[in-house]
Coordinates of C-alpha atoms and ligand atoms in Angstrom, one line a residue:
M738 CA -18.4 -13.4 21.5
S739 CA -19.7 -16.6 19.8
S740 CA -17.7 -17.7 16.7
L741 CA -19.0 -17.3 13.1
I742 CA -17.5 -20.7 12.2
E743 CA -15.9 -23.3 14.4
G744 CA -12.2 -23.2 13.6
Y745 CA -10.4 -25.4 11.1
P746 CA -12.0 -28.4 9.3
E747 CA -11.3 -31.9 10.6
Y748 CA -9.1 -32.8 7.6
M749 CA -6.5 -30.0 8.5
R750 CA -6.1 -31.4 12.0
E751 CA -3.3 -33.9 11.2
S752 CA -1.2 -31.2 9.7
I753 CA -1.9 -28.8 12.6
E754 CA -0.7 -31.5 15.0
A755 CA 2.4 -32.0 13.0
V756 CA 3.1 -28.3 13.3
A757 CA 2.6 -28.4 17.1
R758 CA 4.9 -31.4 17.4
S759 CA 7.7 -29.7 15.5
R760 CA 7.6 -26.6 17.7
D761 CA 10.2 -27.7 20.3
R762 CA 12.6 -28.7 17.5
R763 CA 12.1 -25.4 15.7
L764 CA 12.7 -23.4 18.9
K765 CA 16.4 -24.7 18.7
E766 CA 16.8 -24.4 15.0
T767 CA 18.5 -21.5 13.2
F768 CA 16.7 -20.0 10.3
P769 CA 17.4 -21.4 6.8
L770 CA 19.9 -19.5 4.8
I771 CA 19.1 -19.0 1.1
D772 CA 22.0 -18.1 -1.1
L773 CA 21.7 -15.4 -3.8
K774 CA 21.3 -17.8 -6.6
E775 CA 18.4 -19.6 -5.0
R776 CA 16.7 -16.3 -4.2
E777 CA 17.0 -15.2 -7.8
K778 CA 15.7 -18.5 -9.0
A779 CA 12.7 -18.4 -6.7
L780 CA 11.9 -14.9 -7.7
N781 CA 12.2 -15.6 -11.4
Q782 CA 10.1 -18.8 -11.2
F783 CA 7.5 -18.0 -8.6
H784 CA 7.1 -14.3 -8.0
P785 CA 4.1 -13.0 -10.0
D786 CA 6.0 -9.8 -10.9
Y787 CA 8.6 -11.8 -12.8
K788 CA 6.1 -13.5 -15.1
T789 CA 5.7 -11.8 -18.4
E790 CA 2.1 -13.0 -18.7
G791 CA -0.3 -10.6 -17.1
K792 CA 1.7 -7.5 -18.3
R793 CA 1.7 -5.6 -21.6
R794 CA 3.4 -2.6 -23.1
V795 CA 1.6 0.7 -22.8
R796 CA 0.7 2.0 -26.2
L797 CA 0.5 5.8 -25.7
G798 CA 1.6 8.7 -23.5
P799 CA 4.8 9.5 -21.6
N800 CA 5.5 5.8 -20.8
K801 CA 4.7 4.4 -24.2
G802 CA 6.6 1.1 -24.6
D803 CA 6.9 0.4 -20.9
L804 CA 5.5 -2.7 -19.3
A805 CA 2.5 -2.4 -17.0
P806 CA 0.1 -4.9 -15.5
T807 CA -2.7 -5.5 -18.0
E808 CA -5.2 -4.1 -15.5
V809 CA -3.2 -0.9 -15.2
A810 CA -2.5 -0.6 -19.0
D811 CA -6.2 -1.0 -19.5
L812 CA -6.9 2.1 -17.3
L813 CA -4.2 4.2 -19.0
E814 CA -5.6 3.2 -22.4
A815 CA -9.1 4.3 -21.6
H816 CA -11.5 7.2 -22.4
S817 CA -12.1 9.9 -19.9
L818 CA -15.3 9.8 -17.9
I819 CA -16.2 13.2 -19.3
D820 CA -16.5 14.8 -22.7
P821 CA -14.4 18.0 -22.3
R822 CA -16.7 19.8 -24.7
E823 CA -19.6 19.4 -22.2
I824 CA -17.8 20.8 -19.2
D825 CA -18.4 24.5 -18.5
L826 CA -15.2 25.9 -17.3
S827 CA -16.5 29.5 -17.0
T828 CA -18.2 28.8 -13.6
I829 CA -15.7 28.1 -10.8
D830 CA -17.5 26.3 -8.0
L831 CA -14.5 26.1 -5.6
D832 CA -11.4 28.4 -5.7
V833 CA -8.5 27.5 -3.5
D834 CA -4.7 27.8 -3.3
I835 CA -4.0 24.1 -2.6
L836 CA -6.2 21.3 -3.7
I837 CA -5.4 17.9 -2.2
I838 CA -6.9 14.9 -4.0
G839 CA -7.2 12.1 -1.5
G840 CA -7.9 12.1 2.2
G841 CA -5.8 9.2 3.4
G842 CA -2.5 9.5 5.2
A843 CA -0.6 11.4 2.5
G844 CA -3.3 13.8 1.8
M845 CA -3.9 14.7 5.5
V846 CA -0.2 15.1 6.2
A847 CA 0.2 17.3 3.1
A848 CA -2.7 19.5 4.3
L849 CA -1.3 19.8 7.8
W850 CA 2.2 20.8 6.7
A851 CA 0.9 23.3 4.2
N852 CA -1.1 24.8 7.1
Y853 CA 1.8 24.6 9.6
T854 CA 4.0 26.5 7.1
G855 CA 1.6 29.4 6.6
A856 CA -1.3 28.4 4.4
E857 CA -4.6 29.5 5.8
P858 CA -7.0 26.6 6.5
A859 CA -9.6 28.0 4.1
S860 CA -7.0 28.2 1.3
I861 CA -6.7 24.4 1.4
L862 CA -9.2 21.8 0.3
I863 CA -9.1 18.1 0.7
V864 CA -11.4 16.1 -1.5
Q865 CA -11.9 12.4 -0.7
K866 CA -14.0 10.0 -2.6
L867 CA -14.9 8.1 0.5
R868 CA -14.7 9.4 4.1
L869 CA -11.8 11.3 5.5
G870 CA -9.2 8.7 6.6
D871 CA -10.8 5.8 4.7
A872 CA -7.7 4.5 2.9
N873 CA -5.0 2.0 3.0
S874 CA -3.1 4.1 5.7
V875 CA -5.8 3.3 8.3
M876 CA -5.4 -0.4 7.6
S877 CA -1.6 -0.6 8.0
Q878 CA -1.2 -2.7 11.1
G879 CA 2.5 -3.4 11.7
G880 CA 4.2 -0.1 12.1
I881 CA 6.6 2.5 10.8
Q882 CA 10.4 2.3 10.4
A883 CA 12.6 5.0 11.9
A884 CA 16.3 4.6 12.9
D885 CA 16.3 6.1 16.3
R886 CA 18.0 3.5 18.5
P887 CA 21.7 3.7 19.6
N888 CA 22.7 0.7 17.5
D889 CA 21.0 2.0 14.3
N890 CA 21.3 5.1 12.1
P891 CA 19.8 6.5 8.9
A892 CA 22.7 5.2 6.8
I893 CA 21.9 1.6 7.8
H894 CA 18.2 2.2 7.2
Y895 CA 19.2 3.6 3.8
L896 CA 21.2 0.4 2.9
D897 CA 18.4 -1.9 4.0
T898 CA 15.9 0.1 2.0
I899 CA 18.0 0.2 -1.2
G900 CA 19.0 -3.5 -0.8
G901 CA 15.3 -4.5 -0.3
G902 CA 14.5 -2.6 -3.5
H903 CA 17.2 -4.4 -5.5
F904 CA 19.1 -1.1 -5.9
T905 CA 16.3 0.3 -8.1
N906 CA 15.1 3.0 -5.7
D907 CA 15.7 6.7 -6.4
P908 CA 18.7 7.3 -4.0
E909 CA 17.8 10.9 -3.2
L910 CA 14.2 9.9 -2.3
V911 CA 15.5 7.2 0.0
R912 CA 17.9 9.6 1.6
A913 CA 15.1 12.0 2.4
L914 CA 13.0 9.1 3.7
V915 CA 15.6 7.8 6.2
M916 CA 17.1 11.1 7.3
E917 CA 13.8 12.6 8.4
A918 CA 12.2 9.5 9.8
P919 CA 12.9 10.2 13.5
S920 CA 11.4 13.7 13.2
I921 CA 8.1 12.1 12.0
L922 CA 7.9 10.0 15.2
R923 CA 8.5 13.0 17.3
W924 CA 5.7 14.9 15.5
H925 CA 3.3 11.9 15.9
E926 CA 3.9 11.8 19.6
E927 CA 3.2 15.5 19.8
L928 CA -0.1 14.9 18.1
G929 CA -0.9 12.1 20.6
V930 CA 0.1 8.9 18.8
V931 CA 0.9 6.3 21.5
Y932 CA 3.8 4.2 20.3
D933 CA 4.6 1.0 22.2
R934 CA 7.3 1.5 24.9
E935 CA 9.3 -0.7 27.2
Q936 CA 9.0 -0.7 31.0
D937 CA 11.9 1.8 31.2
G938 CA 10.1 4.2 28.8
S939 CA 12.3 3.6 25.8
M940 CA 10.6 2.9 22.4
T941 CA 9.9 -0.7 21.6
T942 CA 11.4 -1.7 18.3
L943 CA 11.0 -4.9 16.2
E944 CA 12.7 -6.5 13.3
C945 CA 11.0 -6.8 9.9
G946 CA 11.8 -8.6 6.6
G947 CA 15.0 -7.2 5.1
T948 CA 16.1 -5.0 8.0
S949 CA 19.4 -5.5 9.7
R950 CA 18.3 -3.7 12.9
K951 CA 15.2 -3.6 15.0
R952 CA 13.6 -0.5 13.7
L953 CA 9.9 -1.0 13.5
H954 CA 7.8 1.2 15.8
S955 CA 4.2 0.2 16.3
C956 CA 1.0 0.9 18.3
R957 CA 0.2 -2.7 19.0
D958 CA -1.3 -3.9 15.7
Y959 CA -3.4 -0.9 15.2
T960 CA -0.6 1.4 14.1
G961 CA -2.4 2.8 11.0
L962 CA -5.6 3.4 13.0
E963 CA -3.8 5.2 15.7
I964 CA -1.8 7.5 13.4
V965 CA -4.8 8.2 11.1
R966 CA -7.0 8.9 14.1
N967 CA -4.6 11.6 15.3
L968 CA -4.1 13.0 11.8
R969 CA -7.9 13.3 11.3
D970 CA -8.3 15.0 14.6
E971 CA -5.6 17.5 13.7
V972 CA -7.2 18.2 10.3
E973 CA -10.5 18.8 12.0
N974 CA -9.1 20.8 14.9
R975 CA -7.3 23.1 12.4
N976 CA -10.5 23.6 10.4
I977 CA -9.1 22.4 7.2
P978 CA -12.0 22.0 4.7
V979 CA -12.8 18.5 3.5
I980 CA -15.3 17.4 1.0
E981 CA -16.1 13.7 1.3
F982 CA -17.6 11.3 -1.3
T983 CA -16.2 13.5 -4.0
A984 CA -13.6 12.2 -6.5
A985 CA -11.4 14.1 -8.9
I986 CA -12.1 12.6 -12.3
E987 CA -9.8 14.8 -14.4
L988 CA -7.1 17.4 -13.6
L989 CA -7.7 20.9 -15.0
M990 CA -4.9 22.7 -16.8
D991 CA -4.4 26.3 -17.8
E992 CA -3.4 27.8 -21.1
Y993 CA 0.3 27.8 -20.0
G994 CA 0.4 24.0 -19.4
Q995 CA 0.1 24.2 -15.6
V996 CA -2.1 22.0 -13.5
A997 CA -4.8 24.3 -12.2
G998 CA -7.3 22.2 -10.2
A999 CA -9.6 19.4 -11.0
V1000 CA -13.0 18.4 -12.3
L1001 CA -14.8 16.9 -9.3
Y1002 CA -17.6 14.4 -9.2
N1003 CA -19.9 14.2 -6.2
M1004 CA -20.5 10.4 -5.9
E1005 CA -23.7 11.0 -3.8
T1006 CA -25.4 13.7 -5.8
Q1007 CA -23.7 12.7 -9.1
E1008 CA -22.9 16.4 -9.8
Y1009 CA -19.8 17.8 -11.3
H1010 CA -17.9 20.7 -9.8
I1011 CA -15.0 22.8 -11.1
A1012 CA -12.3 23.3 -8.5
R1013 CA -9.6 25.8 -9.5
S1014 CA -6.4 25.7 -7.5
K1015 CA -3.0 27.2 -7.7
S1016 CA -1.3 24.0 -6.8
T1017 CA -2.7 20.4 -6.7
I1018 CA -1.4 17.4 -4.7
L1019 CA -2.3 13.9 -5.7
A1020 CA -2.6 11.6 -2.8
T1021 CA -4.9 9.0 -4.2
G1022 CA -3.1 5.8 -3.1
G1023 CA -2.5 2.7 -5.1
F1024 CA -4.0 0.0 -7.3
G1025 CA -4.6 -3.0 -5.0
R1026 CA -8.3 -3.2 -5.9
L1027 CA -7.4 -4.0 -9.5
H1028 CA -6.6 -7.5 -8.3
I1029 CA -3.6 -7.7 -10.5
Q1030 CA -3.2 -11.3 -11.9
G1031 CA -6.4 -12.3 -10.1
Y1032 CA -4.8 -11.9 -6.6
Q1033 CA -6.8 -11.2 -3.5
T1034 CA -5.8 -8.0 -1.8
T1035 CA -5.3 -6.4 1.6
N1036 CA -6.3 -3.1 0.1
H1037 CA -9.1 -0.6 0.8
Y1038 CA -12.0 -0.3 -1.7
G1039 CA -10.7 3.0 -2.9
A1040 CA -7.4 1.6 -4.2
T1041 CA -8.3 1.8 -7.9
A1042 CA -5.4 3.6 -9.6
D1043 CA -7.4 6.9 -10.1
G1044 CA -4.4 9.2 -9.5
I1045 CA -2.1 7.6 -12.1
A1046 CA -4.9 7.6 -14.7
I1047 CA -5.6 11.3 -14.4
A1048 CA -2.0 12.4 -13.9
Y1049 CA -0.9 10.4 -17.0
R1050 CA -3.4 12.2 -19.2
A1051 CA -1.9 15.5 -17.9
G1052 CA 1.6 14.4 -18.9
A1053 CA 3.0 13.0 -15.7
R1054 CA 5.7 10.3 -16.0
L1055 CA 5.4 6.9 -14.3
R1056 CA 8.1 4.5 -13.1
D1057 CA 8.2 0.9 -12.0
I1058 CA 4.5 0.7 -12.7
D1059 CA 4.7 -3.0 -13.4
S1060 CA 6.1 -3.7 -10.0
V1061 CA 3.6 -5.0 -7.5
Q1062 CA 4.1 -6.0 -3.9
Y1063 CA 2.5 -9.3 -2.7
H1064 CA 2.5 -9.4 1.1
P1065 CA 3.7 -12.9 2.0
T1066 CA 1.0 -13.5 4.6
G1067 CA -2.5 -12.9 3.5
A1068 CA -5.2 -15.0 5.2
A1069 CA -6.0 -18.2 3.2
Y1070 CA -8.6 -19.5 5.6
P1071 CA -11.4 -19.0 6.6
E1072 CA -13.1 -18.0 3.3
Q1073 CA -14.6 -14.8 4.8
I1074 CA -11.2 -13.2 5.3
V1075 CA -9.2 -14.6 2.4
G1076 CA -6.6 -12.1 1.2
L1077 CA -6.8 -9.9 4.3
L1078 CA -3.6 -8.8 6.0
V1079 CA -1.9 -11.0 8.6
T1080 CA 0.5 -8.4 9.7
E1081 CA 4.2 -9.0 9.3
K1082 CA 4.4 -8.1 13.0
V1083 CA 3.2 -11.6 13.6
R1084 CA 6.6 -12.8 12.2
S1085 CA 8.4 -9.9 13.9
L1086 CA 7.3 -11.3 17.2
G1087 CA 8.4 -14.9 16.4
A1088 CA 5.8 -16.7 14.3
Q1089 CA 7.4 -18.9 11.7
P1090 CA 6.2 -19.9 8.2
V1091 CA 6.1 -23.7 8.1
N1092 CA 4.8 -26.2 5.6
K1093 CA 2.2 -28.8 6.1
N1094 CA 4.7 -31.1 7.9
G1095 CA 5.8 -28.4 10.3
D1096 CA 9.1 -27.7 8.5
L1097 CA 10.5 -24.2 8.5
F1098 CA 11.3 -23.7 4.8
V1099 CA 12.2 -20.1 4.7
N1100 CA 13.8 -17.4 6.9
P1101 CA 10.8 -15.4 8.4
F1102 CA 12.7 -12.2 7.8
E1103 CA 13.4 -12.3 4.0
P1104 CA 12.4 -9.2 2.1
R1105 CA 8.7 -9.5 1.1
D1106 CA 9.2 -10.5 -2.6
V1107 CA 11.6 -13.3 -1.7
E1108 CA 9.4 -14.5 1.2
S1109 CA 6.4 -14.6 -1.1
A1110 CA 8.2 -16.4 -3.9
M1111 CA 9.4 -19.1 -1.4
I1112 CA 5.8 -19.5 -0.1
I1113 CA 4.4 -19.9 -3.6
R1114 CA 7.2 -22.4 -4.4
E1115 CA 6.3 -24.4 -1.3
C1116 CA 2.6 -24.5 -2.3
Y1117 CA 2.9 -25.1 -6.0
E1118 CA 6.2 -26.7 -6.8
R1119 CA 6.9 -28.6 -3.6
K1120 CA 3.3 -29.2 -2.9
N1121 CA 3.8 -29.0 0.8
S1122 CA 0.7 -26.9 1.4
I1123 CA -2.8 -27.3 2.7
E1124 CA -5.6 -26.9 0.3
T1125 CA -8.9 -25.4 1.5
T1126 CA -12.3 -26.6 0.3
T1127 CA -12.3 -23.7 -2.3
G1128 CA -9.0 -24.8 -3.8
M1129 CA -6.9 -22.1 -2.1
R1130 CA -3.5 -23.3 -1.1
G1131 CA -1.6 -22.1 2.0
I1132 CA 1.2 -22.7 4.4
W1133 CA 1.1 -22.3 8.2
L1134 CA 2.2 -19.2 10.0
D1135 CA 2.9 -20.7 13.3
S1136 CA 1.7 -18.1 15.7
P1137 CA 1.9 -20.1 19.0
M1138 CA 5.7 -19.8 18.6
I1139 CA 5.2 -16.1 19.7
E1140 CA 4.1 -17.1 23.2
A1141 CA 6.7 -19.9 23.3
I1142 CA 9.4 -17.2 22.7
Q1143 CA 8.0 -14.0 24.2
G1144 CA 5.8 -15.4 27.0
E1145 CA 2.2 -16.0 27.6
G1146 CA -0.2 -13.1 27.0
T1147 CA 2.0 -11.5 24.2
I1148 CA -0.5 -12.1 21.5
R1149 CA -3.5 -10.7 23.3
T1150 CA -1.5 -7.6 24.1
A1151 CA 0.7 -7.0 21.0
L1152 CA -1.6 -8.5 18.3
S1153 CA -5.0 -7.8 19.7
A1154 CA -6.6 -6.9 16.3
M1155 CA -5.3 -10.2 14.8
W1156 CA -6.4 -12.2 17.8
R1157 CA -9.9 -10.8 17.6
L1158 CA -10.1 -11.3 13.9
Y1159 CA -9.4 -15.0 14.1
N1160 CA -11.3 -15.5 17.3
R1161 CA -14.5 -14.6 15.5
F1162 CA -14.0 -17.7 13.4
G1163 CA -13.2 -20.0 16.3
I1164 CA -9.4 -19.9 15.7
D1165 CA -7.3 -19.2 18.8
M1166 CA -4.0 -18.0 17.3
T1167 CA -2.3 -18.5 20.7
K1168 CA -2.8 -22.2 20.3
E1169 CA -3.2 -22.9 16.5
P1170 CA -1.3 -21.6 13.5
L1171 CA -2.8 -19.4 10.7
L1172 CA -3.2 -20.6 7.1
V1173 CA -1.6 -18.0 4.8
F1174 CA -0.8 -17.3 1.2
P1175 CA 0.6 -14.1 -0.5
T1176 CA -1.9 -11.3 -1.2
L1177 CA -1.6 -8.2 -3.3
H1178 CA -0.6 -5.4 -0.9
Y1179 CA 1.2 -2.4 -2.5
Q1180 CA 1.9 -0.5 -5.7
N1181 CA 5.7 -0.3 -5.7
G1182 CA 5.9 2.2 -8.6
G1183 CA 3.9 5.2 -9.6
I1184 CA 4.2 8.9 -10.5
V1185 CA 7.8 10.2 -10.7
I1186 CA 8.5 12.9 -8.1
N1187 CA 11.5 14.7 -6.9
Q1188 CA 12.5 15.4 -3.3
R1189 CA 10.0 18.2 -3.0
G1190 CA 7.1 16.0 -4.1
E1191 CA 7.0 17.8 -7.5
T1192 CA 6.0 15.9 -10.6
R1193 CA 7.3 17.0 -14.0
V1194 CA 4.0 18.8 -14.7
P1195 CA 4.0 22.3 -13.2
G1196 CA 1.6 22.8 -10.4
L1197 CA 1.2 19.0 -9.8
F1198 CA 2.6 17.4 -6.7
A1199 CA 2.2 13.9 -5.5
A1200 CA 2.8 11.9 -2.3
G1201 CA 2.4 8.4 -0.9
E1202 CA 1.5 5.2 -2.7
V1203 CA 0.6 7.0 -5.9
T1204 CA 4.3 7.8 -6.4
G1205 CA 7.2 5.7 -7.5
G1206 CA 10.9 5.7 -6.7
V1207 CA 11.1 5.6 -2.9
H1208 CA 10.9 1.8 -2.7
G1209 CA 12.2 0.8 -6.1
R1210 CA 10.8 -2.6 -7.0
N1211 CA 10.2 -4.0 -3.6
R1212 CA 9.2 -2.1 -0.5
L1213 CA 10.2 -3.1 3.1
M1214 CA 7.6 -3.3 5.8
G1215 CA 7.0 0.0 7.7
N1216 CA 8.5 2.1 4.9
S1217 CA 5.1 3.0 3.4
V1218 CA 3.7 4.6 6.6
L1219 CA 7.0 6.5 6.7
D1220 CA 6.8 7.4 3.0
Y1221 CA 3.4 9.0 3.2
N1222 CA 4.5 11.1 6.2
I1223 CA 7.8 12.2 4.8
F1224 CA 6.6 13.0 1.3
G1225 CA 3.1 14.2 2.3
R1226 CA 5.0 16.8 4.4
K1227 CA 7.3 17.7 1.5
A1228 CA 4.5 17.9 -1.0
G1229 CA 2.4 20.1 1.3
I1230 CA 5.3 22.5 1.9
A1231 CA 6.3 22.7 -1.7
A1232 CA 2.7 23.1 -2.9
K1233 CA 2.2 26.0 -0.5
E1234 CA 5.4 27.7 -1.7
Y1235 CA 4.4 27.2 -5.3
A1236 CA 0.9 28.6 -4.8
E1237 CA 2.4 31.8 -3.4
K1238 CA 4.1 32.5 -6.7
V1239 CA 2.1 31.0 -9.6
K1240 CA -0.1 33.0 -11.9
L1241 CA -2.9 31.0 -13.4
G1242 CA -4.1 31.5 -17.0
K1243 CA -7.4 30.4 -18.6
L1244 CA -8.6 27.0 -17.6
T1245 CA -8.7 24.2 -20.2
L1246 CA -9.3 20.5 -20.6
N1247 CA -7.4 20.4 -23.9
H1248 CA -5.1 17.7 -22.6
V1249 CA -8.1 15.4 -22.2
A1250 CA -9.1 16.1 -25.8
K1251 CA -5.5 15.5 -26.9
Y1252 CA -5.4 12.2 -25.1
E1253 CA -8.5 11.1 -27.1
E1254 CA -6.5 11.9 -30.2
L1255 CA -3.6 9.8 -28.9
L1256 CA -6.0 6.9 -28.4
T1257 CA -7.2 7.2 -31.9
E1258 CA -3.6 7.5 -33.3
A1259 CA -2.6 4.4 -31.4
G1260 CA -5.5 2.5 -32.9
I1261 CA -7.0 1.8 -29.5
E1262 CA -10.6 1.0 -29.8
T1263 CA -12.2 0.5 -26.4
L1264 CA -15.3 1.2 -24.4
R1265 CA -13.2 1.4 -21.2
R1266 CA -13.3 4.6 -19.1
S1267 CA -11.1 5.8 -16.3
P1268 CA -10.6 6.6 -13.5
M1269 CA -12.4 3.6 -12.1
L1270 CA -13.3 5.2 -8.7
L1271 CA -14.6 2.0 -7.1
P1272 CA -14.1 -1.7 -8.0
D1273 CA -16.9 -3.4 -9.7
Y1274 CA -17.5 -6.9 -8.3
R1275 CA -20.6 -7.4 -10.3
G1276 CA -18.7 -7.8 -13.6
E1277 CA -17.3 -10.8 -15.4
K1278 CA -13.9 -10.5 -13.6
T1279 CA -14.5 -12.1 -10.3
V1280 CA -11.5 -12.9 -8.2
S1281 CA -10.3 -16.5 -8.3
H1282 CA -9.2 -18.0 -5.0
A1283 CA -7.6 -20.9 -6.8
L1284 CA -4.8 -19.1 -8.5
T1285 CA -3.0 -20.8 -11.3
V1286 CA 0.4 -19.4 -10.4
L1287 CA 2.6 -21.7 -12.4
Ligands
MEZ2786 O1 4.3 -1.6 5.7 C1 3.4 -2.4 5.7 O2 3.0 -2.8 4.6 C2 2.9 -3.0 6.9 C3 3.2 -2.3 8.1 C4 2.2 -4.1 6.8 C5 2.0 -5.1 7.9 O3 2.4 -6.2 7.6 O4 1.6 -4.8 9.0

């Protein structure tokens, strides 16, 4: 295939050669050790989450007084897309036991486990505002963590996860995450997921940032695609009903304060539908497309915080909602792919983050927040970065190290998606490094749930990136794929059990009207409406590539 552009510009050559010259030296070097004080300092000074600018206190609702990124606070302090007085609740268009809002990984897993544990397919409904499987889950490249090797166990996975999260995680949720991880791999393999294996048939495992054991299982660098492909087949084979291009724009409640379905909006026909359900699972993903603090993102177009906006109006509590994950290695060049994911697996296999002189300035396996902070420091304080023609700064991720360590051919086999991506732009990552800078990757916090995936609002369950607590304030690689599988399963099972017992009363949208009153009481005058449904790139807020991070 011919390239869209011909590799790196001439002025970057000198630095690329310096990186190549330093390779032999770095092969013998041990990774830099950063003491705790230096980590703290780097986080405080350089990590976007530690800046007070760009955040504000929410002025109403269950989290009144808590900090949130301005972009998120704006969506919480917004009017509904509907006027409840204009919605006719006497005609029920869809009547189901379990309504699942969101058809990414968490939503599909929830539907499957509700079905496996006894719910009839026709009693379940997945609504998805894009197409089934179109979500961040399909884009996760690197893999899934599970402690299933002889030198590892769930207790070590637990400690790594809690340590990575700065001890802010909900311990019971982490316990569930790590204890049940191996069973998820077994289930995936039964479905047909092909995980990488060694010649002797044992599972291949790799290291990731912040893990003390090799625990990452992957399917080359198409892990998300491989898992979602199998989940989607299973949903279709089991005849679980799915309505695509349809978003939930408000939850419905009943006269007893229970969630009882949702007001749906068909984005193609622009019609509204009333879906009544005995239990409702939110699996709407995160907020990457809000471009918090002007950052580029790895995220899918659907990641617009819809779930937290509608759950909040219904009384759900949020936690750590101001905590955002910036993946250390987003593409910084070429322009066409700025912000896209350069999977952490590139580092797992041996690529090193080096500055413009070819110096290794950070351990490649720091937890993501520390790694990102150190990269931003190298670019903005130490000014050891390369600047692109659009003003974007970046450091080199020295991918040719992979083949120097693992042998020729490793990249084309283990990182075929990455290789193809860069090859389209005339960059051969087996020979030249990749220019990278942190990119917005994950919503660390979200709706508070318990171990069954229940929120504090009766009838409302949640799973996946829309929830908070599992990862605390910093998630480790591979724990999100695990999270949506574990808690999708739990929410699906719990929602099915709840639906068997609950008696629904008269439907209402009083909570939406009450929220309007709260907006007035808080003196919030705004034209903003939420949920956002899709990002609007025509507006005033275009994303700057030249971030002012200091
Ligand atoms: O867990 C993730 O975020 C992940 C697997 C990302 C990646 O770097 O591939």
